[in-house]
Amino acid sequence: MQRWPTLIEDHSGAEPAILILDQTRLPAEPVMVRLDSLAAAAHAIRSMQVRGAPLIGVTAAYGVVLGLGDDVSDERLGEIIALLAATRPTAVNLHWALARMEQTLRKSALVERRSAAWQEAKTIAVLDGEANAAIGRHGAELMAHLVPIKPRASRSSCLQIMTHCNAGRLATAAHGTAIAPIYALHSAGQKLHVWVSETRPRNQGLLTAWELAEAAVPHTLIVDNAAGLLMRRGEVDCVIVGADRIAGNGDVANKVGTYLKALAAKAAGIPFFVAAPCSTIDFDCPNGEAIVIEERDVAELGAPGIPAHNPAFDVTPAELVTAIISEYGVSAPGALASWQSP
Ligand code: MRU
């Protein structure tokens, strides 16, 4: 299967632009869409043409580039950053990327601002790919040791991994976060199988299934509510998810439904891993209570006329998280408090 990039620069026209893989059209039809304005970049994030915390950050960085036309003043820069910062509230990578862009651009001379913006956005994308590759290595090392822990006659030595939402390459500039260790183990020849939960209402599980198929990783789609049954039956060796924001105390905000998986994993004695780059850690946020949970349009539930509520994320308390896997290695969630903000 062809590997479609999530976001690439497009220098073919008179004005440079970016091409994004429109995730609202997956898995039915992979289509690259050209974004050539700030408004188009902001719309792509809001409408979830691009999604996943790291990719939202990378797209926002390029959104700054697209917003800097003839007016590259500090005032214009401030307006662009404010507009992009308001697109989605929970993924902190958005604010991390915008802060990096702002810091770099305010230091650069006005005549060099546009080229500096392209350079910094590229750097943010490259750093994301590198961080995720490192997460893949650390996570694979950790998870490889799980294999002998639960020998299962019916499934031989095949490692059974459950994930939620899409924290794969589609959610990032490259490699994915939670799926990066799975790719690393698969490439190393480890026999494994991934339980992919559907992730209502947006069905990001279909994106995970799409990219696992692309990489020939064995997987099975389940409805979200089947997760507890499978864990209780001993069909799962570990759960691994991504994150949209990790508070300083190790509480984790991720796609709604993550908390229930963590509770079920705890009850079944199964390790629950969170994989995220440091750009997802919000050292200014003391705990999960302080994380803003995005409320999305109830139309996403597909039940017109019925009173509905659609929180897009939930918070898993640190005590339910076995370990956080970042580009720096494997940490206990409670240990984040002693880290320095990178
Ligand atoms: O609403 P989404 O699809 O942007 O939410 C994505 C998730 O919750 C992912 O699990 C999270 O961003 C981690 S992505 C590497």
GROMACS .gro file of C-alpha atoms and ligand atoms in nm:
model
  357
    1MET     CA    1   0.000   0.000   0.000
    2GLN     CA    2   0.122   0.352  -0.078
    3ARG     CA    3   0.235   0.550   0.228
    4TRP     CA    4   0.060   0.886   0.217
    5PRO     CA    5   0.243   1.161   0.409
    6THR     CA    6   0.041   1.347   0.674
    7LEU     CA    7   0.182   1.690   0.580
    8ILE     CA    8   0.440   1.811   0.329
    9GLU     CA    9   0.557   2.146   0.203
   10ASP     CA   10   0.448   2.245  -0.148
   11HIS     CA   11   0.681   2.485  -0.328
   12SER     CA   12   0.537   2.419  -0.674
   13GLY     CA   13   0.324   2.736  -0.698
   14ALA     CA   14   0.404   3.109  -0.701
   15GLU     CA   15   0.335   3.120  -0.326
   16PRO     CA   16   0.450   2.826  -0.112
   17ALA     CA   17   0.182   2.617   0.060
   18ILE     CA   18   0.141   2.286   0.238
   19LEU     CA   19  -0.030   1.963   0.137
   20ILE     CA   20  -0.215   1.767   0.403
   21LEU     CA   21  -0.370   1.422   0.394
   22ASP     CA   22  -0.740   1.496   0.456
   23GLN     CA   23  -0.822   1.260   0.744
   24THR     CA   24  -1.195   1.333   0.725
   25ARG     CA   25  -1.191   1.137   0.397
   26LEU     CA   26  -1.010   0.834   0.535
   27PRO     CA   27  -1.028   0.541   0.516
   28ALA     CA   28  -1.252   0.573   0.210
   29GLU     CA   29  -1.028   0.789  -0.011
   30PRO     CA   30  -0.679   0.917   0.064
   31VAL     CA   31  -0.662   1.270  -0.079
   32MET     CA   32  -0.395   1.537  -0.034
   33VAL     CA   33  -0.544   1.886   0.008
   34ARG     CA   34  -0.351   2.209  -0.058
   35LEU     CA   35  -0.359   2.472   0.218
   36ASP     CA   36  -0.236   2.814   0.113
   37SER     CA   37  -0.375   3.047   0.379
   38LEU     CA   38  -0.401   3.095   0.753
   39ALA     CA   39  -0.778   3.047   0.731
   40ALA     CA   40  -0.734   2.715   0.548
   41ALA     CA   41  -0.485   2.592   0.810
   42ALA     CA   42  -0.713   2.694   1.099
   43HIS     CA   43  -1.011   2.526   0.929
   44ALA     CA   44  -0.809   2.206   0.872
   45ILE     CA   45  -0.732   2.183   1.246
   46ARG     CA   46  -1.084   2.275   1.361
   47SER     CA   47  -1.259   2.038   1.121
   48MET     CA   48  -1.010   1.758   1.195
   49GLN     CA   49  -0.879   1.727   0.840
   50VAL     CA   50  -0.559   1.708   1.041
   51ARG     CA   51  -0.579   1.575   1.395
   52GLY     CA   52  -0.376   1.411   1.669
   53ALA     CA   53  -0.190   1.631   1.914
   54PRO     CA   54   0.155   1.634   1.747
   55LEU     CA   55   0.018   1.687   1.396
   56ILE     CA   56  -0.207   1.968   1.519
   57GLY     CA   57   0.109   2.137   1.652
   58VAL     CA   58   0.299   2.090   1.325
   59THR     CA   59   0.005   2.218   1.118
   60ALA     CA   60  -0.030   2.522   1.342
   61ALA     CA   61   0.339   2.600   1.293
   62TYR     CA   62   0.290   2.596   0.916
   63GLY     CA   63  -0.031   2.797   0.968
   64VAL     CA   64   0.186   3.075   1.108
   65VAL     CA   65   0.399   3.062   0.792
   66LEU     CA   66   0.091   3.081   0.570
   67GLY     CA   67  -0.045   3.375   0.770
   68LEU     CA   68   0.267   3.586   0.723
   69GLY     CA   69   0.210   3.760   0.391
   70ASP     CA   70   0.327   4.111   0.316
   71ASP     CA   71   0.257   4.207   0.676
   72VAL     CA   72   0.517   4.038   0.897
   73SER     CA   73   0.485   4.283   1.186
   74ASP     CA   74   0.471   4.184   1.554
   75GLU     CA   75   0.102   4.281   1.558
   76ARG     CA   76   0.021   4.050   1.267
   77LEU     CA   77   0.221   3.770   1.428
   78GLY     CA   78   0.020   3.815   1.749
   79GLU     CA   79  -0.310   3.796   1.556
   80ILE     CA   80  -0.204   3.480   1.373
   81ILE     CA   81  -0.094   3.306   1.693
   82ALA     CA   82  -0.419   3.401   1.872
   83LEU     CA   83  -0.633   3.270   1.585
   84LEU     CA   84  -0.452   2.937   1.565
   85ALA     CA   85  -0.440   2.894   1.945
   86ALA     CA   86  -0.820   2.905   1.953
   87THR     CA   87  -0.872   2.620   1.705
   88ARG     CA   88  -0.873   2.325   1.950
   89PRO     CA   89  -0.836   2.358   2.326
   90THR     CA   90  -0.705   2.029   2.467
   91ALA     CA   91  -0.393   1.926   2.271
   92VAL     CA   92  -0.110   2.125   2.429
   93ASN     CA   93   0.126   2.052   2.138
   94LEU     CA   94  -0.063   2.329   1.957
   95HIS     CA   95   0.046   2.585   2.216
   96TRP     CA   96   0.395   2.437   2.239
   97ALA     CA   97   0.444   2.475   1.863
   98LEU     CA   98   0.296   2.827   1.856
   99ALA     CA   99   0.517   2.936   2.147
  100ARG     CA  100   0.824   2.810   1.961
  101MET     CA  101   0.721   2.992   1.645
  102GLU     CA  102   0.652   3.315   1.832
  103GLN     CA  103   0.978   3.303   2.028
  104THR     CA  104   1.185   3.242   1.715
  105LEU     CA  105   1.005   3.496   1.498
  106ARG     CA  106   1.004   3.779   1.748
  107LYS     CA  107   1.384   3.745   1.761
  108SER     CA  108   1.425   3.748   1.383
  109ALA     CA  109   1.456   4.065   1.172
  110LEU     CA  110   1.138   4.157   0.980
  111VAL     CA  111   1.304   4.100   0.640
  112GLU     CA  112   1.395   3.747   0.740
  113ARG     CA  113   1.071   3.660   0.918
  114ARG     CA  114   0.907   3.456   0.643
  115SER     CA  115   1.212   3.242   0.577
  116ALA     CA  116   1.269   3.202   0.951
  117ALA     CA  117   0.908   3.087   0.985
  118TRP     CA  118   0.949   2.819   0.717
  119GLN     CA  119   1.267   2.702   0.883
  120GLU     CA  120   1.116   2.682   1.232
  121ALA     CA  121   0.802   2.500   1.113
  122LYS     CA  122   1.025   2.248   0.934
  123THR     CA  123   1.231   2.205   1.253
  124ILE     CA  124   0.915   2.140   1.458
  125ALA     CA  125   0.806   1.870   1.210
  126VAL     CA  126   1.151   1.708   1.208
  127LEU     CA  127   1.174   1.714   1.589
  128ASP     CA  128   0.834   1.547   1.613
  129GLY     CA  129   0.945   1.264   1.386
  130GLU     CA  130   1.269   1.218   1.578
  131ALA     CA  131   1.093   1.218   1.917
  132ASN     CA  132   0.843   0.960   1.798
  133ALA     CA  133   1.116   0.736   1.658
  134ALA     CA  134   1.281   0.743   2.002
  135ILE     CA  135   0.946   0.665   2.168
  136GLY     CA  136   0.926   0.366   1.935
  137ARG     CA  137   1.264   0.237   2.049
  138HIS     CA  138   1.200   0.287   2.423
  139GLY     CA  139   0.847   0.151   2.406
  140ALA     CA  140   0.952  -0.155   2.207
  141GLU     CA  141   1.220  -0.236   2.463
  142LEU     CA  142   0.966  -0.207   2.744
  143MET     CA  143   0.695  -0.407   2.571
  144ALA     CA  144   0.924  -0.681   2.445
  145HIS     CA  145   0.972  -0.784   2.808
  146LEU     CA  146   0.598  -0.842   2.842
  147VAL     CA  147   0.603  -1.135   2.604
  148PRO     CA  148   0.707  -1.408   2.845
  149ILE     CA  149   0.498  -1.266   3.130
  150LYS     CA  150   0.168  -1.397   3.001
  151PRO     CA  151   0.218  -1.717   2.802
  152ARG     CA  152  -0.111  -1.796   2.637
  153ALA     CA  153  -0.154  -2.143   2.492
  154SER     CA  154  -0.426  -2.037   2.249
  155ARG     CA  155  -0.227  -1.752   2.096
  156SER     CA  156   0.130  -1.886   2.141
  157SER     CA  157   0.379  -1.606   2.206
  158CYS     CA  158   0.188  -1.342   2.011
  159LEU     CA  159   0.186  -1.014   2.205
  160GLN     CA  160  -0.169  -0.879   2.240
  161ILE     CA  161  -0.179  -0.499   2.250
  162MET     CA  162  -0.484  -0.277   2.284
  163THR     CA  163  -0.497   0.086   2.174
  164HIS     CA  164  -0.758   0.361   2.162
  165CYS     CA  165  -0.820   0.640   1.911
  166ASN     CA  166  -0.541   0.701   1.660
  167ALA     CA  167  -0.200   0.774   1.802
  168GLY     CA  168  -0.025   0.638   1.498
  169ARG     CA  169   0.167   0.803   1.218
  170LEU     CA  170  -0.151   0.977   1.103
  171ALA     CA  171  -0.156   1.174   1.428
  172THR     CA  172   0.203   1.296   1.388
  173ALA     CA  173   0.464   1.418   1.141
  174ALA     CA  174   0.604   1.062   1.137
  175HIS     CA  175   0.602   0.726   1.319
  176GLY     CA  176   0.316   0.794   1.565
  177THR     CA  177   0.338   0.790   1.943
  178ALA     CA  178   0.149   0.492   2.090
  179ILE     CA  179   0.183   0.301   1.764
  180ALA     CA  180   0.556   0.376   1.725
  181PRO     CA  181   0.661   0.094   1.963
  182ILE     CA  182   0.423  -0.140   1.780
  183TYR     CA  183   0.590  -0.056   1.448
  184ALA     CA  184   0.934  -0.102   1.605
  185LEU     CA  185   0.841  -0.443   1.751
  186HIS     CA  186   0.679  -0.552   1.425
  187SER     CA  187   0.987  -0.452   1.223
  188ALA     CA  188   1.205  -0.644   1.468
  189GLY     CA  189   1.006  -0.958   1.392
  190GLN     CA  190   0.800  -0.973   1.713
  191LYS     CA  191   0.472  -1.156   1.660
  192LEU     CA  192   0.196  -0.925   1.776
  193HIS     CA  193  -0.167  -0.839   1.728
  194VAL     CA  194  -0.340  -0.506   1.796
  195TRP     CA  195  -0.693  -0.462   1.931
  196VAL     CA  196  -0.811  -0.135   1.780
  197SER     CA  197  -1.106   0.028   1.952
  198GLU     CA  198  -1.354   0.203   1.731
  199THR     CA  199  -1.344   0.536   1.923
  200ARG     CA  200  -1.692   0.676   1.887
  201PRO     CA  201  -1.808   0.922   1.774
  202ARG     CA  202  -1.533   1.016   1.524
  203ASN     CA  203  -1.416   0.659   1.461
  204GLN     CA  204  -1.044   0.733   1.475
  205GLY     CA  205  -1.001   0.356   1.525
  206LEU     CA  206  -1.065   0.323   1.152
  207LEU     CA  207  -0.762   0.546   1.093
  208THR     CA  208  -0.554   0.318   1.316
  209ALA     CA  209  -0.680   0.011   1.129
  210TRP     CA  210  -0.602   0.184   0.797
  211GLU     CA  211  -0.243   0.262   0.886
  212LEU     CA  212  -0.181  -0.077   1.052
  213ALA     CA  213  -0.303  -0.245   0.733
  214GLU     CA  214  -0.068  -0.020   0.534
  215ALA     CA  215   0.220  -0.153   0.748
  216ALA     CA  216   0.092  -0.514   0.746
  217VAL     CA  217   0.054  -0.521   1.126
  218PRO     CA  218  -0.208  -0.778   1.236
  219HIS     CA  219  -0.506  -0.606   1.398
  220THR     CA  220  -0.875  -0.639   1.479
  221LEU     CA  221  -1.132  -0.361   1.517
  222ILE     CA  222  -1.358  -0.380   1.823
  223VAL     CA  223  -1.641  -0.162   1.950
  224ASP     CA  224  -1.526   0.053   2.241
  225ASN     CA  225  -1.736  -0.136   2.492
  226ALA     CA  226  -1.573  -0.473   2.410
  227ALA     CA  227  -1.245  -0.365   2.572
  228GLY     CA  228  -1.338  -0.471   2.928
  229LEU     CA  229  -1.451  -0.815   2.817
  230LEU     CA  230  -1.126  -0.881   2.629
  231MET     CA  231  -0.909  -0.762   2.916
  232ARG     CA  232  -1.098  -0.971   3.168
  233ARG     CA  233  -1.070  -1.277   2.944
  234GLY     CA  234  -0.690  -1.245   2.934
  235GLU     CA  235  -0.685  -1.149   2.565
  236VAL     CA  236  -0.476  -0.836   2.623
  237ASP     CA  237  -0.115  -0.812   2.748
  238CYS     CA  238  -0.097  -0.434   2.764
  239VAL     CA  239  -0.281  -0.118   2.666
  240ILE     CA  240  -0.095   0.169   2.503
  241VAL     CA  241  -0.246   0.507   2.416
  242GLY     CA  242  -0.125   0.853   2.319
  243ALA     CA  243  -0.199   1.179   2.499
  244ASP     CA  244  -0.321   1.526   2.418
  245ARG     CA  245  -0.191   1.684   2.736
  246ILE     CA  246  -0.007   1.542   3.036
  247ALA     CA  247  -0.026   1.749   3.354
  248GLY     CA  248   0.275   1.801   3.580
  249ASN     CA  249   0.145   1.539   3.824
  250GLY     CA  250   0.120   1.275   3.547
  251ASP     CA  251  -0.258   1.293   3.488
  252VAL     CA  252  -0.325   1.225   3.120
  253ALA     CA  253  -0.585   1.384   2.894
  254ASN     CA  254  -0.657   1.172   2.589
  255LYS     CA  255  -0.948   1.081   2.362
  256VAL     CA  256  -1.270   1.016   2.553
  257GLY     CA  257  -1.289   0.651   2.654
  258THR     CA  258  -0.924   0.630   2.756
  259TYR     CA  259  -1.014   0.655   3.126
  260LEU     CA  260  -1.250   0.356   3.103
  261LYS     CA  261  -0.976   0.149   2.939
  262ALA     CA  262  -0.735   0.245   3.217
  263LEU     CA  263  -0.989   0.141   3.482
  264ALA     CA  264  -1.050  -0.192   3.311
  265ALA     CA  265  -0.674  -0.250   3.273
  266LYS     CA  266  -0.621  -0.182   3.644
  267ALA     CA  267  -0.900  -0.425   3.735
  268ALA     CA  268  -0.748  -0.692   3.511
  269GLY     CA  269  -0.388  -0.632   3.626
  270ILE     CA  270  -0.275  -0.525   3.279
  271PRO     CA  271  -0.008  -0.255   3.226
  272PHE     CA  272  -0.145   0.073   3.090
  273PHE     CA  273   0.115   0.274   2.898
  274VAL     CA  274   0.098   0.630   2.769
  275ALA     CA  275   0.334   0.728   2.486
  276ALA     CA  276   0.389   1.096   2.412
  277PRO     CA  277   0.668   1.336   2.320
  278CYS     CA  278   0.768   1.601   2.576
  279SER     CA  279   0.579   1.857   2.369
  280THR     CA  280   0.264   1.694   2.514
  281ILE     CA  281   0.369   1.757   2.875
  282ASP     CA  282   0.225   2.078   3.017
  283PHE     CA  283   0.453   2.167   3.307
  284ASP     CA  284   0.235   2.472   3.381
  285CYS     CA  285  -0.068   2.253   3.438
  286PRO     CA  286  -0.066   2.112   3.793
  287ASN     CA  287  -0.317   1.829   3.742
  288GLY     CA  288  -0.590   1.688   3.521
  289GLU     CA  289  -0.859   1.905   3.678
  290ALA     CA  290  -0.698   2.208   3.515
  291ILE     CA  291  -0.709   2.062   3.162
  292VAL     CA  292  -0.973   2.212   2.934
  293ILE     CA  293  -1.179   1.935   2.777
  294GLU     CA  294  -1.295   2.012   2.425
  295GLU     CA  295  -1.672   2.003   2.377
  296ARG     CA  296  -1.753   1.917   2.017
  297ASP     CA  297  -2.069   1.960   1.815
  298VAL     CA  298  -2.335   1.708   1.918
  299ALA     CA  299  -2.407   1.655   1.547
  300GLU     CA  300  -2.106   1.419   1.560
  301LEU     CA  301  -2.325   1.173   1.755
  302GLY     CA  302  -2.557   1.135   1.458
  303ALA     CA  303  -2.873   1.157   1.671
  304PRO     CA  304  -3.061   1.467   1.551
  305GLY     CA  305  -3.329   1.598   1.783
  306ILE     CA  306  -3.205   1.405   2.086
  307PRO     CA  307  -3.043   1.596   2.375
  308ALA     CA  308  -2.673   1.506   2.359
  309HIS     CA  309  -2.335   1.590   2.510
  310ASN     CA  310  -2.003   1.536   2.329
  311PRO     CA  311  -1.686   1.581   2.537
  312ALA     CA  312  -1.397   1.482   2.312
  313PHE     CA  313  -1.142   1.390   2.580
  314ASP     CA  314  -1.120   1.255   2.932
  315VAL     CA  315  -0.856   1.252   3.203
  316THR     CA  316  -0.688   0.937   3.332
  317PRO     CA  317  -0.542   0.991   3.679
  318ALA     CA  318  -0.168   0.926   3.713
  319GLU     CA  319  -0.226   0.635   3.951
  320LEU     CA  320  -0.385   0.434   3.668
  321VAL     CA  321  -0.085   0.488   3.437
  322THR     CA  322   0.189   0.225   3.461
  323ALA     CA  323   0.447   0.430   3.271
  324ILE     CA  324   0.489   0.725   3.039
  325ILE     CA  325   0.708   0.662   2.736
  326SER     CA  326   0.868   0.975   2.595
  327GLU     CA  327   1.167   1.038   2.369
  328TYR     CA  328   1.381   1.040   2.685
  329GLY     CA  329   1.279   0.693   2.798
  330VAL     CA  330   1.030   0.531   3.033
  331SER     CA  331   0.915   0.723   3.342
  332ALA     CA  332   0.676   0.675   3.630
  333PRO     CA  333   0.398   0.935   3.585
  334GLY     CA  334   0.466   1.076   3.932
  335ALA     CA  335   0.829   1.144   3.836
  336LEU     CA  336   0.738   1.419   3.587
  337ALA     CA  337   0.719   1.675   3.868
  338SER     CA  338   1.096   1.654   3.907
  339TRP     CA  339   1.160   1.718   3.535
  340GLN     CA  340   1.271   2.053   3.403
  341SER     CA  341   1.054   2.202   3.132
  342PRO     CA  342   1.254   2.126   2.812
  343MRU     O1  343  -0.953   1.445   1.844
  343MRU     P1  344  -0.823   1.388   1.792
  343MRU     O2  345  -0.843   1.284   1.688
  343MRU     O3  346  -0.726   1.497   1.751
  343MRU     O4  347  -0.764   1.317   1.920
  343MRU     C1  348  -0.647   1.243   1.908
  343MRU     C2  349  -0.611   1.170   2.030
  343MRU     O5  350  -0.678   1.177   2.131
  343MRU     C3  351  -0.483   1.098   2.027
  343MRU     O6  352  -0.490   0.982   2.104
  343MRU     C4  353  -0.377   1.191   2.085
  343MRU     O7  354  -0.378   1.314   2.019
  343MRU     C5  355  -0.244   1.136   2.077
  343MRU     S1  356  -0.193   1.143   1.910
  343MRU     C6  357  -0.035   1.097   1.893
   0.00000   0.00000   0.00000
